[in-house]
Coordinates of C-alpha atoms and ligand atoms in Angstrom, one line a residue:
X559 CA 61.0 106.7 24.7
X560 CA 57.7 106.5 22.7
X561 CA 54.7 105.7 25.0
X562 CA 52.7 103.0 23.2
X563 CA 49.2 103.5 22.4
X564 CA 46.4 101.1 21.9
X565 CA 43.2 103.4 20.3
X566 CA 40.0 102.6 19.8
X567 CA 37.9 104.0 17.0
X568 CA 33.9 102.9 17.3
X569 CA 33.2 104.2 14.0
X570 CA 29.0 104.6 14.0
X571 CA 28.7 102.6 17.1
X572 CA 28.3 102.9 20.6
X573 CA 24.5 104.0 22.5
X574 CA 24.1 104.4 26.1
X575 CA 24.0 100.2 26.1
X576 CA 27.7 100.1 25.0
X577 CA 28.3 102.4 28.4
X578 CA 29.2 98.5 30.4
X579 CA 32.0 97.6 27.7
X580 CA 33.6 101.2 28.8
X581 CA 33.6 100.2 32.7
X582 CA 34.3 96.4 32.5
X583 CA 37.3 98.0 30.6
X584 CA 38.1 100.6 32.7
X585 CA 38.0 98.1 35.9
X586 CA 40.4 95.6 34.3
X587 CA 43.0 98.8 33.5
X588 CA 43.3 100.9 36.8
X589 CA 46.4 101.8 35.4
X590 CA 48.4 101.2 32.5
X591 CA 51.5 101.3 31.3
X592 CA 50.7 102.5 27.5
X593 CA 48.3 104.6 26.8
X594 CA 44.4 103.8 26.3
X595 CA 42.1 105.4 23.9
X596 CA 39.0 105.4 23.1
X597 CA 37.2 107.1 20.4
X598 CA 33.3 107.0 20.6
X599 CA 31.2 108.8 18.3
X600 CA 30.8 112.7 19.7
X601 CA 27.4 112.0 20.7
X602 CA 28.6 109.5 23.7
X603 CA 31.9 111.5 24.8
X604 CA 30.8 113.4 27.5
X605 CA 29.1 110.4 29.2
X606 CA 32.4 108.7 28.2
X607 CA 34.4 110.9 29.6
X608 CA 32.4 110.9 32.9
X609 CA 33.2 107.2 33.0
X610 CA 36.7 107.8 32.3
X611 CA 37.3 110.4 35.1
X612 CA 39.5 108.3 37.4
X613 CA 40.3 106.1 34.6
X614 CA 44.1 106.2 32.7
X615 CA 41.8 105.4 29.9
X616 CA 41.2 108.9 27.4
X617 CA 38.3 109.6 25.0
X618 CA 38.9 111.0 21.7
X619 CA 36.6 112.5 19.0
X620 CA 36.8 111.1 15.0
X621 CA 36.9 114.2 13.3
X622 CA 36.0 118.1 13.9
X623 CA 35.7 121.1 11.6
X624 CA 38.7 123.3 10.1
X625 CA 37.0 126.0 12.3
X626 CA 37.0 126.5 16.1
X627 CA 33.2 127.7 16.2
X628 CA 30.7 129.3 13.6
X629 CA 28.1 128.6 11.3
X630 CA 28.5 125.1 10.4
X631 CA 25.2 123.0 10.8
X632 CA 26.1 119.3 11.6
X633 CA 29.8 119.7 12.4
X634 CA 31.9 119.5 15.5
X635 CA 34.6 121.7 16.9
X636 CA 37.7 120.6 18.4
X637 CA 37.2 122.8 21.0
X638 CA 33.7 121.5 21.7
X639 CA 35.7 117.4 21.4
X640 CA 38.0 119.5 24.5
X641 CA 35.0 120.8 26.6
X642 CA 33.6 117.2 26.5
X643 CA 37.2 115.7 28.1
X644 CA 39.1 114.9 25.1
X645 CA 42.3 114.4 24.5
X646 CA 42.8 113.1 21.1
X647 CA 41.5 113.3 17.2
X648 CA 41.5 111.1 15.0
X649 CA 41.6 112.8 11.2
X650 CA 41.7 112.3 8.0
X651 CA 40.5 108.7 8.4
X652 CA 39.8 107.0 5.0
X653 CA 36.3 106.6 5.3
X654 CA 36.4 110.2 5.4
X655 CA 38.9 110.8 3.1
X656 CA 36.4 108.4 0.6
X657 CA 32.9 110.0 2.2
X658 CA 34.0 113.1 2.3
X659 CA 36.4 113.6 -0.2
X660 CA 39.0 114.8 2.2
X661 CA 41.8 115.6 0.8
X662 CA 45.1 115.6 2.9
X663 CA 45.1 119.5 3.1
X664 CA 41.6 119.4 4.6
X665 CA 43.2 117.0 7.3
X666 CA 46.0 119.3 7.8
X667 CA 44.0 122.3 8.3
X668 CA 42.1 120.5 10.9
X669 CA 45.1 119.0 12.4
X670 CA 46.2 122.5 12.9
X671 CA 43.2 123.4 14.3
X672 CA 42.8 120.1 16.9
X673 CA 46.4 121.0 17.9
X674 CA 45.6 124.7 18.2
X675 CA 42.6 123.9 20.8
X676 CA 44.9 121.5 22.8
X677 CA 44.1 117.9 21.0
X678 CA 46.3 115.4 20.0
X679 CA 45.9 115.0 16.2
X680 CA 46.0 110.9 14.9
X681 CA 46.4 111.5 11.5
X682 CA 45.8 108.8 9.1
X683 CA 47.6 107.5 6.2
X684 CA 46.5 104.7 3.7
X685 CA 46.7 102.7 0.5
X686 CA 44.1 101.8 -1.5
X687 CA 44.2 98.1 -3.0
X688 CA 44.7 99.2 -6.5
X689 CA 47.8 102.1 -5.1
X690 CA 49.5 98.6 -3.8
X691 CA 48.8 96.3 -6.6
X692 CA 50.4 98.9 -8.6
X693 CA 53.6 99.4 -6.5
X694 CA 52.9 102.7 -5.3
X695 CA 52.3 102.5 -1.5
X696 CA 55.3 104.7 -1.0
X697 CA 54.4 107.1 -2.9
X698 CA 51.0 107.5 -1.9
X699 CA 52.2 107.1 2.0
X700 CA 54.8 109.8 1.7
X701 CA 52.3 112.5 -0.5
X702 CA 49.4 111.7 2.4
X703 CA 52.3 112.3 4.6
X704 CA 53.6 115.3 3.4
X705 CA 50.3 117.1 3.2
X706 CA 48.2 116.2 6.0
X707 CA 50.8 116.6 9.0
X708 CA 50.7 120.1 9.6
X709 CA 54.5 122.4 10.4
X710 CA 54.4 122.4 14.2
X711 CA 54.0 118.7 14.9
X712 CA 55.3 117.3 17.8
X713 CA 55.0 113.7 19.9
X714 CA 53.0 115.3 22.2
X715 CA 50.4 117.1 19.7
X716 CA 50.6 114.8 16.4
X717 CA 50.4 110.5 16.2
X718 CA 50.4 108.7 12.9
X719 CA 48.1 106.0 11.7
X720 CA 49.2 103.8 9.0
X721 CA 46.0 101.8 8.3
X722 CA 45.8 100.1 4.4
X723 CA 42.8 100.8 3.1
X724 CA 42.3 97.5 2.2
X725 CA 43.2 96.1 5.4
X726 CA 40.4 98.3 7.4
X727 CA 37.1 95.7 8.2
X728 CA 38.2 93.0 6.1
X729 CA 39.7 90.6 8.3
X730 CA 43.6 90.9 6.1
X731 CA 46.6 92.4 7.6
X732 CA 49.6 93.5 4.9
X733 CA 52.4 90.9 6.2
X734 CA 54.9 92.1 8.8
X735 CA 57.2 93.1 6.3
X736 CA 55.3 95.1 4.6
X737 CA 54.2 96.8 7.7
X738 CA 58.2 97.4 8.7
X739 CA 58.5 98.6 5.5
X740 CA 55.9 101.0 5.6
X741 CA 56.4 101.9 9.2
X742 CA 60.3 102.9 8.2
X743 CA 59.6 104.8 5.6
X744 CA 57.3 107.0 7.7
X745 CA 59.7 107.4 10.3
X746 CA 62.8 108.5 8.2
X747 CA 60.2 110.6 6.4
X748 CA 59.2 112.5 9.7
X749 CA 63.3 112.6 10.9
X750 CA 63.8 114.8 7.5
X751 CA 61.1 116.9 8.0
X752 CA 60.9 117.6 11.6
X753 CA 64.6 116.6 12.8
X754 CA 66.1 113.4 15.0
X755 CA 64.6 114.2 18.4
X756 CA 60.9 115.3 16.9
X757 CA 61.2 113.0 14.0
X758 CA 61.8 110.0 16.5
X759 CA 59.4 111.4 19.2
X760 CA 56.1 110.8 17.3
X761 CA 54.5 107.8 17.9
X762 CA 53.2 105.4 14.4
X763 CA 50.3 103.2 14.5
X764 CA 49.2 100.3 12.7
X765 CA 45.2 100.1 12.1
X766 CA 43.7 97.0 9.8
X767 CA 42.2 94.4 11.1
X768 CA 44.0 94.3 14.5
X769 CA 43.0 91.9 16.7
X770 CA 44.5 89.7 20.2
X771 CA 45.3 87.1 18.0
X772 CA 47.5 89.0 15.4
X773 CA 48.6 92.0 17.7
X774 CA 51.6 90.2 19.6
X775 CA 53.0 89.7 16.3
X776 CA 52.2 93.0 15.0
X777 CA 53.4 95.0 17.6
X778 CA 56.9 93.7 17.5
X779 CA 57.5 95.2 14.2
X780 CA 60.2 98.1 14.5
X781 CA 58.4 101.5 15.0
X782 CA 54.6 99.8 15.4
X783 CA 54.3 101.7 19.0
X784 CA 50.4 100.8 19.2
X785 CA 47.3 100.3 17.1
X786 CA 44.1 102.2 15.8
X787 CA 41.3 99.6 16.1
X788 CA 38.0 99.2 14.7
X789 CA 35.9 96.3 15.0
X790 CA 37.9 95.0 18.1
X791 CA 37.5 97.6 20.0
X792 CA 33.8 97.5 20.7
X793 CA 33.5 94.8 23.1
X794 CA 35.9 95.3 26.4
X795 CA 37.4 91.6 26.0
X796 CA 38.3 92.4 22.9
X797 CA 40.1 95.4 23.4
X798 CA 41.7 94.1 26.3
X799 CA 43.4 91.1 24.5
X800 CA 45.3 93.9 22.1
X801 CA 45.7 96.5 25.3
X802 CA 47.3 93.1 27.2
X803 CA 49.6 92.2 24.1
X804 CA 50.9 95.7 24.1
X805 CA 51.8 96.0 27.2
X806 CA 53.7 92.7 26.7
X807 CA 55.4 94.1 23.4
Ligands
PGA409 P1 39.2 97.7 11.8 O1 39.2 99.3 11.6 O2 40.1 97.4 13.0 O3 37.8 97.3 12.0 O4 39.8 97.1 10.6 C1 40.4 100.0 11.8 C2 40.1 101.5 11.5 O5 39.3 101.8 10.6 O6 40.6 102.4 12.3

């Protein structure tokens, strides 16, 4: 069975002062039955992870480099996101993807690379407004897809994050259809590339928008096993209203 997993991405947020969201959280989950993630920017993981220590709660980074070390002014390993305690990536988000001009090869080369230093890779997968007005969600899902999960993928090493571009910030969520939709696709789309025990093993995310009030419904969609949150995930109560609705789910 897929653990779930509720993951938190700060974004450009989080000082020192944002240390007493981390343990009010960490005090109200002791333990947990899905996992908990939390992905601060990489200057605050180490003091983070210190928090975390006896926590169920992981840290994660929100990118690295395609290279393990080297002469790269300004970037991060994912070797140096392991030395600091983390467990998880996230890649190939689409504020990267738009900032960055990622393209879904970059994000599999780094993919391989976070899995090759011992990371779990959440790789990210999205629509633009324009791609769904036009009726090609599908398409675009399954080419992002295709070329950002690297060969090698497994549940343990790889999680997938469908988050609509257009969803991400705004305060609109696709409908619950079109999430099931979406969701199913992905999953028959890893089962043909990877096989039925693989295929079914990795977990898929919805990220958009989530918050307490529209996660319960969210999270009962077939093959939504957890969330990649923005916005919500900054303050503890927050977070904790979508942590409590998926361990409810
Ligand atoms: P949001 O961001 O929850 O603030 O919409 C989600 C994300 O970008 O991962």
């Amino acid at each position: 069975m897929r653990k779930k997993l509720a993951a938190g991405n700060w974004k450009m947020n989080g000082t020192s002062n944002a240390m007493t969201e981390v343990t009010d959280l960490a005090a109200r989950f002791p333990e947990s039955n899905v996992d908990i993630l939390i992905c601060p920017p990489a200057t605050a993981l180490s003091q983070l992870s210190g928090i975390l220590e006896q926590s169920p709660i992981a840290t994660g980074g929100q990118d690295c480099h395609v290279a393990l070390s080297g002469a790269h002014t300004g970037d991060i390993s994912a070797e140096m996101l392991k030395d600091v305690g983390a467990g998880y990536v996230i890649l190939g988000h689409s504020e990267r993807r738009d900032s960055y001009n990622e393209v879904s090869e970059t994000v599999r080369a780094k993919a391989r690379t976070a899995i090759s230093a011992g990371l779990t890779a959440i790789v990210c997968l999205g629509e633009s407004h324009v791609q769904r007005e036009a009726n090609n969600t599908l398409d675009i899902i399954g080419g992002q897809l295709a070329g950002s999960v690297p060969d090698g993928a497994t549940g343990a090493n790889l999680v997938v994050a469908y988050e609509p571009v257009w969803a991400i910030g705004t305060g609109l969520v696709p409908s619950l259809e079109q999430i099931a939709e979406v969701h199913a696709f992905i999953r028959t789309r890893l089962i043909r590339r990877f096989g039925e025990v693989t295929g079914i093993d990795i977990r898929i995310l919805y990220g958009g928008s989530v918050k307490a009030a529209n996660a319960t419904g969210i999270f009962a969609v077939a093959d939504v096993d957890g969330a990649l949150v923005g916005g919500a995930s900054l303050k503890a109560d927050d977070f904790a209203g979508i942590i409590n609705a998926l361990q409810q789910a």
